[in-house]
mmCIF file with all atom_site columns, C-alpha atoms in Angstrom:
data_model
loop_
_atom_site.group_PDB
_atom_site.id
_atom_site.type_symbol
_atom_site.label_atom_id
_atom_site.label_alt_id
_atom_site.label_comp_id
_atom_site.label_asym_id
_atom_site.label_entity_id
_atom_site.label_seq_id
_atom_site.pdbx_PDB_ins_code
_atom_site.Cartn_x
_atom_site.Cartn_y
_atom_site.Cartn_z
_atom_site.occupancy
_atom_site.B_iso_or_equiv
_atom_site.pdbx_formal_charge
_atom_site.auth_seq_id
_atom_site.auth_comp_id
_atom_site.auth_asym_id
_atom_site.auth_atom_id
_atom_site.pdbx_PDB_model_num
ATOM 1   C CA . MET Y 1 1   ? -8.210  -15.725 -15.822 1.00 37.00 ? 1   MET Y CA 1
ATOM 2   C CA . ILE Y 1 2   ? -7.034  -12.291 -16.801 1.00 42.00 ? 2   ILE Y CA 1
ATOM 3   C CA . ALA Y 1 3   ? -8.170  -10.377 -19.582 1.00 43.00 ? 3   ALA Y CA 1
ATOM 4   C CA . LEU Y 1 4   ? -4.758  -8.562  -21.398 1.00 44.00 ? 4   LEU Y CA 1
ATOM 5   C CA . ASN Y 1 5   ? -4.336  -5.314  -22.936 1.00 47.00 ? 5   ASN Y CA 1
ATOM 6   C CA . ALA Y 1 6   ? -2.171  -4.883  -26.098 1.00 38.00 ? 6   ALA Y CA 1
ATOM 7   C CA . GLN Y 1 7   ? 1.101   -5.089  -23.729 1.00 49.00 ? 7   GLN Y CA 1
ATOM 8   C CA . GLY Y 1 8   ? -0.169  -8.224  -22.363 1.00 48.00 ? 8   GLY Y CA 1
ATOM 9   C CA . ARG Y 1 9   ? -0.684  -6.932  -18.990 1.00 59.00 ? 9   ARG Y CA 1
ATOM 10  C CA . GLY Y 1 10  ? -4.003  -7.357  -16.761 1.00 59.00 ? 10  GLY Y CA 1
ATOM 11  C CA . THR Y 1 11  ? -6.672  -6.027  -16.999 1.00 60.00 ? 11  THR Y CA 1
ATOM 12  C CA . GLY Y 1 12  ? -8.982  -8.537  -16.356 1.00 79.00 ? 12  GLY Y CA 1
ATOM 13  C CA . GLY Y 1 13  ? -11.788 -7.917  -13.272 1.00 91.00 ? 13  GLY Y CA 1
ATOM 14  C CA . ALA Y 1 14  ? -9.736  -8.986  -10.175 1.00 92.00 ? 14  ALA Y CA 1
ATOM 15  C CA . PHE Y 1 15  ? -6.616  -6.393  -11.333 1.00 96.00 ? 15  PHE Y CA 1
ATOM 16  C CA . THR Y 1 16  ? -9.385  -3.675  -12.044 1.00 96.00 ? 16  THR Y CA 1
ATOM 17  C CA . ALA Y 1 17  ? -11.207 -4.147  -8.701  1.00 96.00 ? 17  ALA Y CA 1
ATOM 18  C CA . ALA Y 1 18  ? -7.682  -4.257  -7.173  1.00 97.00 ? 18  ALA Y CA 1
ATOM 19  C CA . ARG Y 1 19  ? -6.641  -1.089  -8.530  1.00 97.00 ? 19  ARG Y CA 1
ATOM 20  C CA . ILE Y 1 20  ? -9.316  0.722   -7.682  1.00 97.00 ? 20  ILE Y CA 1
ATOM 21  C CA . ILE Y 1 21  ? -10.054 -0.287  -4.201  1.00 97.00 ? 21  ILE Y CA 1
ATOM 22  C CA . PHE Y 1 22  ? -6.190  -0.245  -3.613  1.00 98.00 ? 22  PHE Y CA 1
ATOM 23  C CA . GLY Y 1 23  ? -5.307  3.051   -5.307  1.00 98.00 ? 23  GLY Y CA 1
ATOM 24  C CA . GLY Y 1 24  ? -8.584  4.900   -3.679  1.00 98.00 ? 24  GLY Y CA 1
ATOM 25  C CA . TRP Y 1 25  ? -7.630  3.141   -0.346  1.00 96.00 ? 25  TRP Y CA 1
ATOM 26  C CA . PHE Y 1 26  ? -4.244  4.699   -0.793  1.00 97.00 ? 26  PHE Y CA 1
ATOM 27  C CA . LEU Y 1 27  ? -5.309  8.052   -1.930  1.00 97.00 ? 27  LEU Y CA 1
ATOM 28  C CA . PHE Y 1 28  ? -7.622  8.793   0.883   1.00 96.00 ? 28  PHE Y CA 1
ATOM 29  C CA . SER Y 1 29  ? -5.475  7.276   3.535   1.00 94.00 ? 29  SER Y CA 1
ATOM 30  C CA . GLY Y 1 30  ? -2.459  9.466   1.897   1.00 95.00 ? 30  GLY Y CA 1
ATOM 31  C CA . VAL Y 1 31  ? -4.967  12.751  1.425   1.00 96.00 ? 31  VAL Y CA 1
ATOM 32  C CA . GLU Y 1 32  ? -6.766  12.110  4.999   1.00 94.00 ? 32  GLU Y CA 1
ATOM 33  C CA . TYR Y 1 33  ? -3.303  13.197  6.529   1.00 94.00 ? 33  TYR Y CA 1
ATOM 34  C CA . PHE Y 1 34  ? -3.018  16.870  5.156   1.00 94.00 ? 34  PHE Y CA 1
ATOM 35  C CA . THR Y 1 35  ? -6.698  17.325  6.210   1.00 93.00 ? 35  THR Y CA 1
ATOM 36  C CA . PRO Y 1 36  ? -7.492  18.816  9.770   1.00 90.00 ? 36  PRO Y CA 1
ATOM 37  C CA . PHE Y 1 37  ? -10.098 15.791  10.136  1.00 88.00 ? 37  PHE Y CA 1
ATOM 38  C CA . ASP Y 1 38  ? -7.202  13.922  12.033  1.00 79.00 ? 38  ASP Y CA 1
ATOM 39  C CA . LEU Y 1 39  ? -8.545  10.365  10.773  1.00 83.00 ? 39  LEU Y CA 1
ATOM 40  C CA . GLN Y 1 40  ? -5.050  9.182   11.239  1.00 84.00 ? 40  GLN Y CA 1
ATOM 41  C CA . PRO Y 1 41  ? -4.969  5.972   13.707  1.00 86.00 ? 41  PRO Y CA 1
ATOM 42  C CA . LEU Y 1 42  ? -2.498  6.106   15.852  1.00 92.00 ? 42  LEU Y CA 1
ATOM 43  C CA . GLY Y 1 43  ? -2.876  2.382   17.318  1.00 93.00 ? 43  GLY Y CA 1
ATOM 44  C CA . ASN Y 1 44  ? -4.543  0.838   20.320  1.00 93.00 ? 44  ASN Y CA 1
ATOM 45  C CA . THR Y 1 45  ? -1.075  -0.234  22.290  1.00 96.00 ? 45  THR Y CA 1
ATOM 46  C CA . PRO Y 1 46  ? 1.316   1.766   23.821  1.00 97.00 ? 46  PRO Y CA 1
ATOM 47  C CA . LEU Y 1 47  ? 3.772   0.157   20.892  1.00 96.00 ? 47  LEU Y CA 1
ATOM 48  C CA . ALA Y 1 48  ? 1.910   1.060   17.816  1.00 96.00 ? 48  ALA Y CA 1
ATOM 49  C CA . GLN Y 1 49  ? 0.805   4.828   19.515  1.00 96.00 ? 49  GLN Y CA 1
ATOM 50  C CA . GLU Y 1 50  ? 4.811   5.109   19.983  1.00 97.00 ? 50  GLU Y CA 1
ATOM 51  C CA . PHE Y 1 51  ? 5.854   4.107   16.537  1.00 97.00 ? 51  PHE Y CA 1
ATOM 52  C CA . THR Y 1 52  ? 3.380   6.314   14.577  1.00 95.00 ? 52  THR Y CA 1
ATOM 53  C CA . LEU Y 1 53  ? 4.040   9.566   16.264  1.00 96.00 ? 53  LEU Y CA 1
ATOM 54  C CA . ALA Y 1 54  ? 7.867   8.705   16.085  1.00 97.00 ? 54  ALA Y CA 1
ATOM 55  C CA . LEU Y 1 55  ? 7.013   8.805   12.020  1.00 96.00 ? 55  LEU Y CA 1
ATOM 56  C CA . ILE Y 1 56  ? 4.956   11.849  12.794  1.00 95.00 ? 56  ILE Y CA 1
ATOM 57  C CA . HIS Y 1 57  ? 7.009   13.701  14.837  1.00 97.00 ? 57  HIS Y CA 1
ATOM 58  C CA . SER Y 1 58  ? 10.043  12.812  12.922  1.00 97.00 ? 58  SER Y CA 1
ATOM 59  C CA . GLY Y 1 59  ? 8.279   14.308  9.583   1.00 96.00 ? 59  GLY Y CA 1
ATOM 60  C CA . LEU Y 1 60  ? 8.932   10.850  7.956   1.00 97.00 ? 60  LEU Y CA 1
ATOM 61  C CA . PHE Y 1 61  ? 5.391   10.037  7.726   1.00 96.00 ? 61  PHE Y CA 1
ATOM 62  C CA . ALA Y 1 62  ? 4.563   13.335  5.608   1.00 96.00 ? 62  ALA Y CA 1
ATOM 63  C CA . TRP Y 1 63  ? 6.902   11.757  2.826   1.00 97.00 ? 63  TRP Y CA 1
ATOM 64  C CA . ILE Y 1 64  ? 4.859   8.563   3.326   1.00 96.00 ? 64  ILE Y CA 1
ATOM 65  C CA . LYS Y 1 65  ? 1.544   10.309  2.388   1.00 96.00 ? 65  LYS Y CA 1
ATOM 66  C CA . VAL Y 1 66  ? 3.034   12.359  -0.257  1.00 97.00 ? 66  VAL Y CA 1
ATOM 67  C CA . MET Y 1 67  ? 4.445   8.348   -1.352  1.00 97.00 ? 67  MET Y CA 1
ATOM 68  C CA . GLU Y 1 68  ? 0.601   7.098   -1.259  1.00 97.00 ? 68  GLU Y CA 1
ATOM 69  C CA . VAL Y 1 69  ? -0.908  9.815   -2.815  1.00 98.00 ? 69  VAL Y CA 1
ATOM 70  C CA . VAL Y 1 70  ? 1.153   9.926   -5.755  1.00 98.00 ? 70  VAL Y CA 1
ATOM 71  C CA . ALA Y 1 71  ? 1.575   6.169   -6.007  1.00 98.00 ? 71  ALA Y CA 1
ATOM 72  C CA . ALA Y 1 72  ? -2.461  6.210   -5.786  1.00 98.00 ? 72  ALA Y CA 1
ATOM 73  C CA . LEU Y 1 73  ? -2.857  8.688   -8.561  1.00 98.00 ? 73  LEU Y CA 1
ATOM 74  C CA . LEU Y 1 74  ? -0.842  6.491   -10.544 1.00 98.00 ? 74  LEU Y CA 1
ATOM 75  C CA . ILE Y 1 75  ? -2.513  3.322   -9.805  1.00 98.00 ? 75  ILE Y CA 1
ATOM 76  C CA . LEU Y 1 76  ? -5.748  5.243   -9.930  1.00 98.00 ? 76  LEU Y CA 1
ATOM 77  C CA . ALA Y 1 77  ? -5.504  6.715   -13.831 1.00 97.00 ? 77  ALA Y CA 1
ATOM 78  C CA . ASN Y 1 78  ? -3.803  2.870   -14.943 1.00 96.00 ? 78  ASN Y CA 1
ATOM 79  C CA . ARG Y 1 79  ? -0.135  4.421   -15.771 1.00 96.00 ? 79  ARG Y CA 1
ATOM 80  C CA . ALA Y 1 80  ? 2.963   3.162   -14.466 1.00 96.00 ? 80  ALA Y CA 1
ATOM 81  C CA . VAL Y 1 81  ? 1.145   1.193   -12.539 1.00 96.00 ? 81  VAL Y CA 1
ATOM 82  C CA . LEU Y 1 82  ? 4.275   -1.548  -12.369 1.00 96.00 ? 82  LEU Y CA 1
ATOM 83  C CA . PRO Y 1 83  ? 6.434   1.346   -10.552 1.00 97.00 ? 83  PRO Y CA 1
ATOM 84  C CA . ALA Y 1 84  ? 3.448   2.461   -8.144  1.00 98.00 ? 84  ALA Y CA 1
ATOM 85  C CA . ALA Y 1 85  ? 2.964   -0.578  -6.869  1.00 97.00 ? 85  ALA Y CA 1
ATOM 86  C CA . LEU Y 1 86  ? 6.334   -1.717  -6.549  1.00 97.00 ? 86  LEU Y CA 1
ATOM 87  C CA . ALA Y 1 87  ? 6.774   1.897   -4.822  1.00 97.00 ? 87  ALA Y CA 1
ATOM 88  C CA . CYS Y 1 88  ? 3.928   0.607   -2.800  1.00 97.00 ? 88  CYS Y CA 1
ATOM 89  C CA . VAL Y 1 89  ? 5.722   -2.932  -1.616  1.00 97.00 ? 89  VAL Y CA 1
ATOM 90  C CA . PRO Y 1 90  ? 7.862   -1.229  1.534   1.00 96.00 ? 90  PRO Y CA 1
ATOM 91  C CA . LEU Y 1 91  ? 5.179   0.973   2.496   1.00 96.00 ? 91  LEU Y CA 1
ATOM 92  C CA . ASN Y 1 92  ? 2.916   -2.240  3.082   1.00 96.00 ? 92  ASN Y CA 1
ATOM 93  C CA . ILE Y 1 93  ? 5.741   -4.420  4.418   1.00 96.00 ? 93  ILE Y CA 1
ATOM 94  C CA . VAL Y 1 94  ? 5.220   -1.517  7.216   1.00 96.00 ? 94  VAL Y CA 1
ATOM 95  C CA . ILE Y 1 95  ? 1.836   -1.282  7.111   1.00 95.00 ? 95  ILE Y CA 1
ATOM 96  C CA . GLY Y 1 96  ? 1.461   -5.655  7.960   1.00 96.00 ? 96  GLY Y CA 1
ATOM 97  C CA . TYR Y 1 97  ? 4.116   -5.135  10.347  1.00 97.00 ? 97  TYR Y CA 1
ATOM 98  C CA . TRP Y 1 98  ? 2.145   -2.681  11.870  1.00 96.00 ? 98  TRP Y CA 1
ATOM 99  C CA . ASN Y 1 99  ? -1.020  -4.483  11.952  1.00 96.00 ? 99  ASN Y CA 1
ATOM 100 C CA . PHE Y 1 100 ? 0.316   -7.716  12.490  1.00 97.00 ? 100 PHE Y CA 1
ATOM 101 C CA . VAL Y 1 101 ? 3.085   -7.229  15.381  1.00 97.00 ? 101 VAL Y CA 1
ATOM 102 C CA . LEU Y 1 102 ? 2.561   -3.611  16.848  1.00 97.00 ? 102 LEU Y CA 1
ATOM 103 C CA . ASP Y 1 103 ? -1.199  -3.472  16.940  1.00 96.00 ? 103 ASP Y CA 1
ATOM 104 C CA . PRO Y 1 104 ? -2.932  -6.703  16.429  1.00 95.00 ? 104 PRO Y CA 1
ATOM 105 C CA . GLY Y 1 105 ? -6.571  -6.927  16.453  1.00 94.00 ? 105 GLY Y CA 1
ATOM 106 C CA . VAL Y 1 106 ? -9.287  -8.464  13.973  1.00 96.00 ? 106 VAL Y CA 1
ATOM 107 C CA . VAL Y 1 107 ? -9.892  -5.419  12.221  1.00 94.00 ? 107 VAL Y CA 1
ATOM 108 C CA . GLU Y 1 108 ? -5.810  -4.934  12.202  1.00 94.00 ? 108 GLU Y CA 1
ATOM 109 C CA . TYR Y 1 109 ? -5.466  -8.149  10.365  1.00 96.00 ? 109 TYR Y CA 1
ATOM 110 C CA . ALA Y 1 110 ? -7.948  -7.781  7.707   1.00 97.00 ? 110 ALA Y CA 1
ATOM 111 C CA . PHE Y 1 111 ? -6.488  -4.697  6.630   1.00 95.00 ? 111 PHE Y CA 1
ATOM 112 C CA . GLY Y 1 112 ? -2.662  -5.891  6.632   1.00 95.00 ? 112 GLY Y CA 1
ATOM 113 C CA . ILE Y 1 113 ? -4.428  -8.955  4.868   1.00 97.00 ? 113 ILE Y CA 1
ATOM 114 C CA . VAL Y 1 114 ? -6.080  -6.950  2.476   1.00 97.00 ? 114 VAL Y CA 1
ATOM 115 C CA . THR Y 1 115 ? -3.446  -4.126  1.294   1.00 96.00 ? 115 THR Y CA 1
ATOM 116 C CA . LEU Y 1 116 ? -0.624  -6.954  1.073   1.00 97.00 ? 116 LEU Y CA 1
ATOM 117 C CA . VAL Y 1 117 ? -3.049  -9.060  -1.212  1.00 97.00 ? 117 VAL Y CA 1
ATOM 118 C CA . LEU Y 1 118 ? -4.117  -6.325  -3.035  1.00 97.00 ? 118 LEU Y CA 1
ATOM 119 C CA . ASN Y 1 119 ? -0.945  -5.058  -3.692  1.00 97.00 ? 119 ASN Y CA 1
ATOM 120 C CA . ALA Y 1 120 ? 0.178   -8.832  -5.067  1.00 97.00 ? 120 ALA Y CA 1
ATOM 121 C CA . ILE Y 1 121 ? -2.688  -8.732  -7.559  1.00 97.00 ? 121 ILE Y CA 1
ATOM 122 C CA . LEU Y 1 122 ? -1.293  -5.497  -8.730  1.00 97.00 ? 122 LEU Y CA 1
ATOM 123 C CA . LEU Y 1 123 ? 1.833   -7.141  -9.363  1.00 97.00 ? 123 LEU Y CA 1
ATOM 124 C CA . TRP Y 1 124 ? 0.638   -10.163 -10.598 1.00 96.00 ? 124 TRP Y CA 1
ATOM 125 C CA . PRO Y 1 125 ? 0.524   -9.455  -14.710 1.00 95.00 ? 125 PRO Y CA 1
ATOM 126 C CA . TRP Y 1 126 ? 4.525   -8.366  -14.275 1.00 95.00 ? 126 TRP Y CA 1
ATOM 127 C CA . ARG Y 1 127 ? 5.569   -12.218 -12.434 1.00 95.00 ? 127 ARG Y CA 1
ATOM 128 C CA . GLN Y 1 128 ? 7.469   -13.354 -14.949 1.00 92.00 ? 128 GLN Y CA 1
ATOM 129 C CA . GLU Y 1 129 ? 9.903   -9.953  -15.049 1.00 91.00 ? 129 GLU Y CA 1
ATOM 130 C CA . LEU Y 1 130 ? 9.756   -10.098 -11.192 1.00 94.00 ? 130 LEU Y CA 1
ATOM 131 C CA . ILE Y 1 131 ? 10.754  -13.496 -10.538 1.00 92.00 ? 131 ILE Y CA 1
ATOM 132 C CA . GLY Y 1 132 ? 13.920  -12.251 -12.557 1.00 88.00 ? 132 GLY Y CA 1
ATOM 133 C CA . LEU Y 1 133 ? 14.726  -9.882  -9.795  1.00 86.00 ? 133 LEU Y CA 1
ATOM 134 C CA . LEU Y 1 134 ? 15.106  -12.893 -7.376  1.00 86.00 ? 134 LEU Y CA 1
ATOM 135 C CA . ARG Y 1 135 ? 17.888  -14.330 -9.105  1.00 86.00 ? 135 ARG Y CA 1
ATOM 136 C CA . TRP Y 1 136 ? 21.029  -14.786 -7.740  1.00 85.00 ? 136 TRP Y CA 1
#
């Protein structure tokens, strides 16, 4: 069971672990793009490489990485976790698509699943409020 803080939000072990792992992962992924180390994977398939290079060459990838850094810092600081985790949903949909469709493989499937599950854990404490967004 997730422990709750004064606002009734998750602070338990799974939430805290997801917050630290997800935040650290996104912080590393975002920051490393702006370093000279060139650790950004382009993918193993021509389609994955073409997609990633199109994002890089269009300049959109830099904005994505800035979003990852900002969201990661908020999540790691345990401040504005809901809007930060919500901002990561579209990023994670693209990450999942890249891992499951454009560049499939065992490691890619694992990364795709883990990032989606961690994002879901971060949103879980607000599920009652979020479900209201799905009502017509």
